[in-house]
Short mmCIF file of C-alpha atoms and ligand atoms in Angstrom, two decimals:
data_model
loop_
_atom_site.label_atom_id
_atom_site.label_comp_id
_atom_site.label_asym_id
_atom_site.label_seq_id
_atom_site.Cartn_x
_atom_site.Cartn_y
_atom_site.Cartn_z
CA VAL A 1 27.38 -2.11 10.98
CA LYS A 2 24.84 -4.47 12.49
CA SER A 3 21.08 -4.14 12.28
CA LEU A 4 18.04 -5.72 13.82
CA ALA A 5 15.90 -7.19 11.03
CA ALA A 6 12.87 -9.35 10.32
CA ILE A 7 14.00 -12.16 8.02
CA LEU A 8 11.92 -14.46 5.85
CA GLU A 9 13.77 -17.79 5.99
CA LYS A 10 10.98 -20.14 4.86
CA SER A 11 7.81 -19.34 2.94
CA GLY A 12 4.65 -19.46 4.98
CA ARG A 13 6.50 -19.27 8.32
CA GLU A 14 6.84 -16.48 10.86
CA LEU A 15 9.60 -13.96 10.24
CA ILE A 16 12.78 -14.40 12.29
CA ILE A 17 13.89 -11.35 14.26
CA ASP A 18 17.66 -11.34 14.43
CA GLU A 19 20.80 -9.30 13.97
CA ILE A 20 22.23 -9.01 10.45
CA ASP A 21 25.53 -7.63 9.11
CA LEU A 22 25.66 -4.79 6.62
CA PRO A 23 28.51 -4.57 4.09
CA GLU A 24 31.46 -2.31 5.02
CA ASN A 25 31.28 -0.04 1.98
CA LEU A 26 28.50 1.49 -0.04
CA LYS A 27 28.60 0.96 -3.81
CA SER A 28 27.67 3.42 -6.55
CA GLY A 29 24.12 4.71 -6.04
CA GLN A 30 23.63 3.07 -2.64
CA VAL A 31 22.40 4.95 0.42
CA LEU A 32 22.61 3.88 4.08
CA VAL A 33 19.52 4.86 6.05
CA LYS A 34 18.06 4.48 9.52
CA VAL A 35 14.44 3.41 9.17
CA ILE A 36 12.17 5.40 11.50
CA THR A 37 8.77 3.95 10.57
CA SER A 38 7.61 1.34 8.07
CA GLY A 39 4.23 0.44 6.66
CA ILE A 40 3.03 -3.13 6.21
CA CYS A 41 0.82 -4.06 3.31
CA GLY A 42 -0.79 -7.06 1.68
CA ALA A 43 2.15 -7.37 -0.73
CA GLN A 44 4.35 -8.58 2.14
CA VAL A 45 1.76 -11.14 3.25
CA ASN A 46 1.65 -12.42 -0.34
CA GLU A 47 5.45 -12.50 -0.47
CA ILE A 48 5.64 -14.50 2.78
CA ASN A 49 3.00 -16.92 1.48
CA ALA A 50 4.81 -17.18 -1.89
CA VAL A 51 1.56 -16.70 -3.78
CA LYS A 52 3.40 -16.08 -7.05
CA GLY A 53 5.17 -19.45 -6.84
CA PRO A 54 8.29 -20.83 -5.10
CA ASP A 55 10.50 -18.08 -3.60
CA GLN A 56 13.94 -18.16 -5.30
CA PHE A 57 15.50 -15.60 -2.96
CA LEU A 58 15.25 -17.15 0.52
CA PRO A 59 16.39 -16.06 3.01
CA HIS A 60 15.54 -12.42 2.36
CA LEU A 61 14.38 -9.11 3.80
CA LEU A 62 11.01 -7.43 3.22
CA GLY A 63 9.02 -4.20 3.31
CA HIS A 64 8.56 -1.52 0.66
CA GLU A 65 7.19 1.65 2.26
CA GLY A 66 9.01 3.62 4.93
CA PHE A 67 10.24 6.89 6.38
CA CYS A 68 13.95 7.23 7.17
CA GLU A 69 16.96 9.39 7.90
CA VAL A 70 19.97 9.27 5.57
CA LEU A 71 23.18 8.26 7.40
CA ASP A 72 25.63 7.85 4.53
CA VAL A 73 25.71 7.99 0.73
CA GLY A 74 27.78 5.93 -1.69
CA PRO A 75 29.64 7.17 -4.79
CA ASP A 76 27.69 9.01 -7.51
CA VAL A 77 24.60 9.70 -5.37
CA SER A 78 23.32 13.17 -6.28
CA THR A 79 19.67 13.50 -5.26
CA ILE A 80 20.00 12.93 -1.53
CA ARG A 81 22.42 13.97 1.25
CA VAL A 82 23.49 12.82 4.70
CA GLY A 83 21.00 14.10 7.30
CA ASP A 84 18.07 14.26 4.86
CA ASN A 85 14.73 12.73 5.72
CA ALA A 86 13.31 10.59 2.96
CA ILE A 87 10.39 8.42 1.93
CA MET A 88 11.34 4.85 0.99
CA HIS A 89 9.22 3.63 -1.93
CA TRP A 90 9.00 0.60 -4.22
CA ARG A 91 8.41 2.44 -7.49
CA PRO A 92 11.55 3.87 -9.09
CA GLY A 93 12.05 7.63 -8.77
CA LEU A 94 15.02 9.93 -9.47
CA GLY A 95 18.67 8.94 -9.24
CA ILE A 96 20.68 5.79 -9.80
CA GLN A 97 19.33 2.26 -9.61
CA SER A 98 22.18 0.64 -7.71
CA GLU A 99 23.14 -2.98 -7.20
CA THR A 100 21.09 -4.65 -4.48
CA PRO A 101 22.90 -4.78 -1.11
CA SER A 102 24.92 -7.80 0.09
CA TYR A 103 23.75 -8.41 3.65
CA ARG A 104 24.92 -11.37 5.71
CA TRP A 105 23.07 -13.40 8.32
CA LYS A 106 24.55 -16.29 10.30
CA ASN A 107 27.54 -16.23 7.95
CA ARG A 108 25.52 -16.69 4.82
CA ALA A 109 24.20 -14.37 2.13
CA LEU A 110 20.92 -12.65 2.92
CA ASN A 111 19.04 -11.32 -0.11
CA ALA A 112 17.28 -7.98 -0.37
CA GLY A 113 15.77 -5.86 -3.12
CA TRP A 114 16.44 -2.19 -3.93
CA VAL A 115 14.47 -1.19 -0.87
CA THR A 116 13.58 -3.06 2.34
CA THR A 117 12.01 -1.54 5.44
CA PHE A 118 11.65 -4.34 8.01
CA ASN A 119 15.28 -3.74 9.10
CA GLN A 120 16.37 -0.82 11.26
CA PHE A 121 19.40 0.03 9.12
CA ALA A 122 19.02 -0.47 5.40
CA ILE A 123 21.03 0.03 2.23
CA VAL A 124 18.68 1.42 -0.37
CA SER A 125 19.05 2.24 -4.05
CA GLU A 126 19.06 6.02 -4.61
CA ASN A 127 16.02 5.81 -6.92
CA ARG A 128 13.92 4.24 -4.13
CA LEU A 129 14.32 7.34 -1.94
CA THR A 130 12.67 10.74 -2.22
CA GLU A 131 13.79 13.56 0.05
CA ILE A 132 11.08 15.37 2.00
CA LEU A 133 10.79 18.12 4.61
CA PRO A 134 8.54 16.34 7.10
CA GLY A 135 7.74 19.39 9.28
CA GLY A 136 4.19 19.16 10.54
CA VAL A 137 3.45 15.63 9.30
CA SER A 138 3.80 12.82 11.85
CA LYS A 139 6.30 10.00 11.31
CA GLU A 140 3.38 7.59 11.65
CA ILE A 141 1.69 8.80 8.47
CA LEU A 142 4.78 9.38 6.32
CA PRO A 143 5.55 5.72 5.43
CA LEU A 144 2.17 5.54 3.70
CA LEU A 145 3.67 7.80 1.03
CA GLY A 146 5.90 4.90 -0.05
CA CYS A 147 3.01 2.77 -1.27
CA ALA A 148 -0.54 3.04 0.13
CA LEU A 149 -1.17 6.75 -0.24
CA THR A 150 0.63 7.26 -3.55
CA THR A 151 -1.20 4.24 -4.99
CA ALA A 152 -4.60 5.47 -3.76
CA PHE A 153 -3.89 8.98 -5.06
CA GLY A 154 -2.75 7.70 -8.47
CA VAL A 155 -5.73 5.37 -8.83
CA ILE A 156 -8.15 8.19 -8.03
CA GLU A 157 -6.49 11.05 -9.93
CA ARG A 158 -4.85 9.32 -12.87
CA GLU A 159 -6.66 6.07 -13.53
CA ALA A 160 -10.26 6.53 -12.37
CA LYS A 161 -10.08 10.32 -12.96
CA ILE A 162 -12.62 10.94 -10.21
CA ALA A 163 -14.12 14.44 -9.96
CA PRO A 164 -15.83 15.92 -6.88
CA GLU A 165 -19.29 15.48 -8.44
CA ASP A 166 -18.82 11.74 -9.06
CA SER A 167 -20.45 8.97 -7.05
CA VAL A 168 -18.19 6.07 -6.12
CA LEU A 169 -18.61 2.45 -5.12
CA ILE A 170 -15.63 0.70 -3.48
CA PHE A 171 -15.30 -3.03 -2.86
CA GLY A 172 -13.00 -3.82 0.07
CA ALA A 173 -12.10 -1.70 3.11
CA GLY A 174 -8.57 -3.03 3.59
CA GLY A 175 -5.43 -0.89 3.50
CA VAL A 176 -5.90 0.34 -0.08
CA GLY A 177 -9.68 0.76 0.20
CA LEU A 178 -9.47 2.74 3.44
CA THR A 179 -6.74 4.99 2.09
CA MET A 180 -8.83 5.72 -1.01
CA ILE A 181 -11.87 6.54 1.15
CA LYS A 182 -9.72 9.10 2.99
CA VAL A 183 -8.51 10.70 -0.23
CA LEU A 184 -12.08 10.81 -1.65
CA ASN A 185 -13.35 12.27 1.61
CA GLY A 186 -10.72 15.01 1.22
CA MET A 187 -12.24 15.75 -2.21
CA LYS A 188 -15.65 16.17 -0.53
CA LEU A 189 -17.48 13.55 -2.59
CA LYS A 190 -21.15 13.18 -1.70
CA ASP A 191 -21.55 9.44 -2.32
CA ILE A 192 -18.84 7.02 -1.22
CA CYS A 193 -20.44 3.60 -0.81
CA VAL A 194 -18.15 0.90 0.61
CA LEU A 195 -18.54 -2.87 0.81
CA ASP A 196 -16.67 -5.43 2.83
CA ILE A 197 -17.33 -8.79 4.47
CA THR A 198 -16.19 -7.80 7.97
CA LYS A 199 -18.12 -5.45 10.28
CA GLU A 200 -14.96 -4.02 11.89
CA LYS A 201 -13.62 -2.82 8.56
CA LEU A 202 -16.95 -1.28 7.65
CA GLN A 203 -16.90 0.63 10.94
CA LEU A 204 -13.47 1.98 10.03
CA ALA A 205 -14.71 2.84 6.53
CA LYS A 206 -17.52 4.84 8.07
CA LYS A 207 -15.14 6.60 10.43
CA PHE A 208 -12.83 7.50 7.52
CA GLY A 209 -15.58 9.07 5.44
CA ALA A 210 -17.73 6.43 3.69
CA THR A 211 -21.24 7.84 3.31
CA LYS A 212 -22.76 4.35 3.15
CA VAL A 213 -21.41 0.93 4.16
CA ILE A 214 -22.88 -2.41 3.11
CA GLN A 215 -21.84 -5.81 4.40
CA PHE A 216 -21.20 -8.14 1.48
CA ASN A 217 -23.61 -11.03 1.50
CA ASP A 218 -24.52 -13.05 -1.55
CA LYS A 219 -24.21 -11.33 -4.90
CA ALA A 220 -27.94 -10.82 -5.57
CA SER A 221 -28.90 -9.24 -2.25
CA THR A 222 -25.74 -7.12 -2.17
CA SER A 223 -26.50 -5.90 -5.68
CA ASN A 224 -30.01 -4.89 -4.59
CA GLN A 225 -28.75 -2.93 -1.61
CA ILE A 226 -26.25 -1.03 -3.79
CA LYS A 227 -28.94 -0.20 -6.39
CA GLN A 228 -31.23 1.02 -3.61
CA TYR A 229 -28.58 3.36 -2.30
CA PHE A 230 -27.73 4.93 -5.66
CA LEU A 231 -31.36 5.37 -6.79
CA PRO A 232 -32.41 6.79 -9.21
CA GLY A 233 -29.07 6.09 -11.00
CA LEU A 234 -25.95 4.00 -10.63
CA PRO A 235 -22.45 5.05 -9.52
CA ARG A 236 -20.10 6.63 -12.09
CA ILE A 237 -17.07 4.83 -10.74
CA ALA A 238 -16.73 1.40 -9.13
CA ILE A 239 -13.38 0.25 -7.80
CA ASP A 240 -12.61 -3.30 -6.75
CA THR A 241 -9.73 -3.77 -4.32
CA THR A 242 -10.60 -7.35 -3.32
CA GLY A 243 -9.84 -9.47 -6.39
CA ASP A 244 -12.98 -11.47 -5.55
CA VAL A 245 -14.65 -12.24 -8.90
CA ARG A 246 -18.15 -11.66 -7.47
CA CYS A 247 -17.08 -8.11 -6.57
CA ILE A 248 -15.43 -7.62 -9.96
CA GLU A 249 -18.66 -8.65 -11.68
CA LEU A 250 -20.72 -6.32 -9.49
CA ALA A 251 -18.29 -3.43 -10.04
CA TYR A 252 -18.82 -3.85 -13.78
CA GLU A 253 -22.59 -4.47 -13.66
CA LEU A 254 -23.36 -1.62 -11.29
CA THR A 255 -21.54 1.30 -12.92
CA CYS A 256 -23.70 3.63 -14.97
CA SER A 257 -23.78 3.29 -18.77
CA ASP A 258 -20.88 5.72 -19.35
CA GLY A 259 -19.14 4.88 -16.07
CA THR A 260 -15.84 3.22 -15.26
CA ALA A 261 -15.14 -0.01 -13.41
CA LEU A 262 -11.54 -0.06 -12.24
CA LEU A 263 -9.88 -3.24 -11.00
CA VAL A 264 -7.15 -2.85 -8.38
CA GLY A 265 -7.43 -6.29 -6.74
CA VAL A 266 -6.18 -9.31 -8.71
CA PRO A 267 -8.09 -12.61 -8.59
CA LYS A 268 -6.37 -15.91 -7.83
CA LEU A 269 -5.15 -17.81 -10.89
CA GLY A 270 -8.07 -19.61 -12.53
CA HIS A 271 -10.76 -17.45 -10.91
CA ASN A 272 -12.54 -16.07 -13.96
CA ALA A 273 -15.12 -13.28 -13.90
CA SER A 274 -18.12 -13.47 -16.20
CA ILE A 275 -19.51 -10.29 -17.76
CA TYR A 276 -21.89 -9.27 -20.54
CA THR A 277 -19.76 -7.10 -22.82
CA LEU A 278 -22.42 -5.15 -24.76
CA PRO A 279 -22.26 -2.00 -22.53
CA LEU A 280 -18.56 -1.67 -23.43
CA HIS A 281 -19.65 -0.73 -26.95
CA PHE A 282 -21.77 2.12 -25.58
CA GLY A 283 -19.31 3.94 -23.39
CA LYS A 284 -18.88 1.83 -20.28
CA ARG A 285 -15.22 1.23 -19.42
CA LEU A 286 -13.51 -1.66 -17.64
CA ILE A 287 -9.85 -1.08 -16.81
CA GLY A 288 -7.12 -2.74 -14.80
CA SER A 289 -5.09 -0.52 -12.48
CA LYS A 290 -1.33 -0.27 -12.90
CA GLY A 291 -0.86 0.61 -9.24
CA GLY A 292 -1.86 4.22 -9.73
CA ASP A 293 0.96 4.79 -12.21
CA SER A 294 2.61 6.98 -9.60
CA ASN A 295 5.81 9.01 -10.02
CA PRO A 296 7.41 9.21 -6.57
CA HIS A 297 9.36 12.43 -7.23
CA THR A 298 6.26 14.36 -8.34
CA ASP A 299 3.51 12.70 -6.28
CA ILE A 300 5.26 12.54 -2.89
CA PRO A 301 5.86 16.31 -2.58
CA ILE A 302 2.24 17.01 -3.64
CA LEU A 303 0.93 14.60 -1.01
CA VAL A 304 3.22 15.93 1.75
CA GLU A 305 1.83 19.40 1.02
CA LYS A 306 -1.78 18.13 1.17
CA LEU A 307 -1.02 16.47 4.51
CA LYS A 308 0.57 19.64 5.89
CA THR A 309 -2.44 21.78 4.97
CA LYS A 310 -4.81 19.02 6.20
CA GLU A 311 -6.50 18.93 2.81
CA LEU A 312 -5.76 15.27 3.40
CA ASN A 313 -6.45 14.49 7.04
CA PHE A 314 -4.82 11.27 8.20
CA ASP A 315 -4.78 12.14 11.90
CA ASP A 316 -6.52 8.88 12.78
CA PHE A 317 -4.00 6.82 10.79
CA PRO A 318 -2.42 4.41 11.42
CA THR A 319 -5.02 2.35 13.22
CA HIS A 320 -2.38 0.07 14.80
CA LYS A 321 1.29 0.42 15.74
CA TYR A 322 3.85 -2.29 16.55
CA SER A 323 7.54 -2.59 17.42
CA LEU A 324 9.74 -4.60 15.03
CA LEU A 325 9.86 -7.35 17.68
CA LYS A 326 6.07 -7.74 17.35
CA ILE A 327 6.01 -7.83 13.56
CA ASN A 328 4.63 -11.38 13.46
CA ASP A 329 1.66 -10.25 15.57
CA ALA A 330 1.17 -7.37 13.14
CA LEU A 331 1.21 -9.75 10.16
CA ALA A 332 -1.24 -12.12 11.88
CA ASP A 333 -3.60 -9.21 12.58
CA LEU A 334 -3.34 -8.09 8.96
CA ARG A 335 -4.07 -11.62 7.66
CA GLU A 336 -7.10 -11.95 9.93
CA GLY A 337 -8.41 -8.58 8.77
CA ARG A 338 -8.37 -7.25 12.34
CA THR A 339 -6.71 -3.96 11.47
CA GLY A 340 -7.09 -1.04 9.09
CA ARG A 341 -3.69 0.42 8.38
CA MET A 342 -0.67 -0.52 10.48
CA ILE A 343 2.91 0.61 10.91
CA ILE A 344 6.12 -0.55 12.52
CA ASP A 345 7.68 2.13 14.75
CA PHE A 346 11.40 1.47 15.24
CA ASP A 347 11.49 3.72 18.34
CA MET A 348 9.09 1.34 20.10
CA GLN A 349 10.56 -1.51 22.16
ZN1 ZN B 401 2.51 -1.87 -0.57
#
């Protein structure tokens, strides 16, 4: 089998769109799928830019959230069958964790992890797939269940433990921030205040349910504007998705005395936040997110149901759609902060 794929050959460069060869036979726990739609998130931009240090796996494939159809299953696979629709996700779920697939490109080995979604045909480890009945939910929203939406849901429900009566402050209206705004909006929260540096993202935040948007300026004036909005109190929950230490400091300083500041964004190495720790002794909490701690096999069916009943309304997602051939344009738009939430649609030319 051959597949069209976006390949990372050198860090920091554009992806190469080319044909790759899939192995003849599936191994224990491996599943062959046809990718229908894939999400793109900041993790892939970081991977391309090798932010965690030199990339040992070049050349390799990418992508970790998708929606697919199962074409074939290898030995020992028990949780998924040929013809099923499934969500492709990066966190391990039910079933076997197989060997990673041995793709070939230009007669050399092409590396890939347990799941990749920037290739039309993919061999995926059973435990990176969760079967769903997609009826009533569009293929354009479903890939978000592989990462963005399950993360946002987990952060809100499990880590921040947000209740409908809480007031919330969110730093950053990128993919994660916008998805959280949507989920909070579905919970009918009264105060969802969102900060970002770009006007376009703040407009999207407003459209998706933010009750107040503030353009991040310097720390002092931004802090004043937030305090003004939440008068006479302070928000119960502040979530940083930016990793910018000024935002982390504000998230901590501006939560109420028994509130929670939750850090989702990770600062660059050496960027240290400075906080006064006394309030931590009196009930304030500062915690680092573990990616929502999501369990794909329990969370994905819950979220599919919420999407079907429109308790979660993602009708205006994604904000942008690209064919695989235009993936480099998509990545450039994501880097420049020009888009909200984007997908690759493999049916597009
Ligand atoms: Zn992701």
